[in-house]
């Protein structure tokens, strides 16, 4: 899939289906610590739609819904 309009001037997002997987690797903890990342998690689409916290790009759930409608891709069931 090509770029999707993000609403931010001059920026594009690329969307592609892929497997749901946990991040890993031998240097992940050190990399997160150096970047100030305290934790991570997968966000359910419904929670993204509420945008209780800032997400990028703004309207991510809406953009994903539009991509699914245009591409015919369906998100998998609960993990």
Tab-separated table of C-alpha atoms in Angstrom:
chain	number	residue	atom	x	y	z
A	1	UNK	CA	0.000	0.000	0.000
A	2	UNK	CA	1.250	3.451	-0.807
A	3	UNK	CA	1.337	6.478	1.447
A	4	UNK	CA	-1.772	7.584	3.310
A	5	UNK	CA	-2.482	11.257	3.924
A	6	UNK	CA	-1.640	11.996	7.522
A	7	UNK	CA	-2.945	15.524	7.763
A	8	UNK	CA	0.549	16.780	8.601
A	9	UNK	CA	2.028	18.938	5.860
A	10	UNK	CA	4.521	17.034	3.769
A	11	UNK	CA	4.334	13.798	5.777
A	12	UNK	CA	2.990	10.400	4.766
A	13	UNK	CA	2.344	7.159	6.602
A	14	UNK	CA	2.870	3.746	5.055
A	15	UNK	CA	0.562	0.888	5.979
A	16	UNK	CA	1.128	-2.782	5.339
A	17	UNK	CA	-0.423	-5.876	6.870
A	18	UNK	CA	1.942	-7.996	8.895
A	19	UNK	CA	2.061	-10.397	11.787
A	20	UNK	CA	1.395	-9.206	15.286
A	21	UNK	CA	4.567	-9.806	17.218
A	22	UNK	CA	6.239	-8.687	20.379
A	23	UNK	CA	9.313	-6.498	19.979
A	24	UNK	CA	12.482	-8.264	20.910
A	25	UNK	CA	16.171	-8.528	20.463
A	26	UNK	CA	19.231	-8.610	22.651
A	27	UNK	CA	19.607	-4.821	22.818
A	28	UNK	CA	15.944	-3.854	23.164
A	29	UNK	CA	15.945	-3.062	26.894
A	30	UNK	CA	19.073	-0.907	26.598
A	31	UNK	CA	17.692	0.854	23.536
A	32	UNK	CA	14.399	1.615	25.285
A	33	UNK	CA	16.232	2.912	28.341
A	34	UNK	CA	18.453	5.220	26.268
A	35	UNK	CA	15.386	6.542	24.412
A	36	UNK	CA	13.448	7.125	27.633
A	37	UNK	CA	10.814	4.529	26.714
A	38	UNK	CA	9.245	3.248	29.924
A	39	UNK	CA	7.017	0.629	28.322
A	40	UNK	CA	4.994	-0.264	25.266
A	41	UNK	CA	1.787	-2.065	24.345
A	42	UNK	CA	-0.521	-2.776	21.417
A	43	UNK	CA	-3.463	-0.359	21.200
A	44	UNK	CA	-6.911	-1.760	20.340
A	45	UNK	CA	-8.493	0.107	17.417
A	46	UNK	CA	-11.415	1.203	19.587
A	47	UNK	CA	-9.019	2.820	22.050
A	48	UNK	CA	-7.139	4.555	19.228
A	49	UNK	CA	-10.454	5.961	18.013
A	50	UNK	CA	-11.063	7.619	21.393
A	51	UNK	CA	-7.576	9.219	21.334
A	52	UNK	CA	-7.491	9.652	25.095
A	53	UNK	CA	-3.748	10.233	24.655
A	54	UNK	CA	-2.002	11.915	21.717
A	55	UNK	CA	-1.332	9.520	18.834
A	56	UNK	CA	0.519	10.060	15.586
A	57	UNK	CA	-0.690	10.532	13.061
A	58	UNK	CA	-3.795	12.232	14.412
A	59	UNK	CA	-6.880	10.237	13.424
A	60	UNK	CA	-4.891	6.983	13.141
A	61	UNK	CA	-7.937	4.773	13.739
A	62	UNK	CA	-9.848	6.606	10.988
A	63	UNK	CA	-6.904	6.243	8.594
A	64	UNK	CA	-6.661	2.512	9.333
A	65	UNK	CA	-10.421	2.090	8.801
A	66	UNK	CA	-10.151	3.880	5.438
A	67	UNK	CA	-7.164	1.746	4.415
A	68	UNK	CA	-9.031	-1.455	5.268
A	69	UNK	CA	-12.083	-0.312	3.304
A	70	UNK	CA	-9.992	0.580	0.234
A	71	UNK	CA	-7.652	-2.421	0.301
A	72	UNK	CA	-10.127	-5.097	1.308
A	73	UNK	CA	-7.733	-6.127	4.076
A	74	UNK	CA	-9.438	-7.254	7.270
A	75	UNK	CA	-7.772	-7.083	10.627
A	76	UNK	CA	-7.364	-10.400	12.416
A	77	UNK	CA	-9.499	-11.377	15.358
A	78	UNK	CA	-8.386	-11.028	18.981
A	79	UNK	CA	-4.778	-12.006	19.565
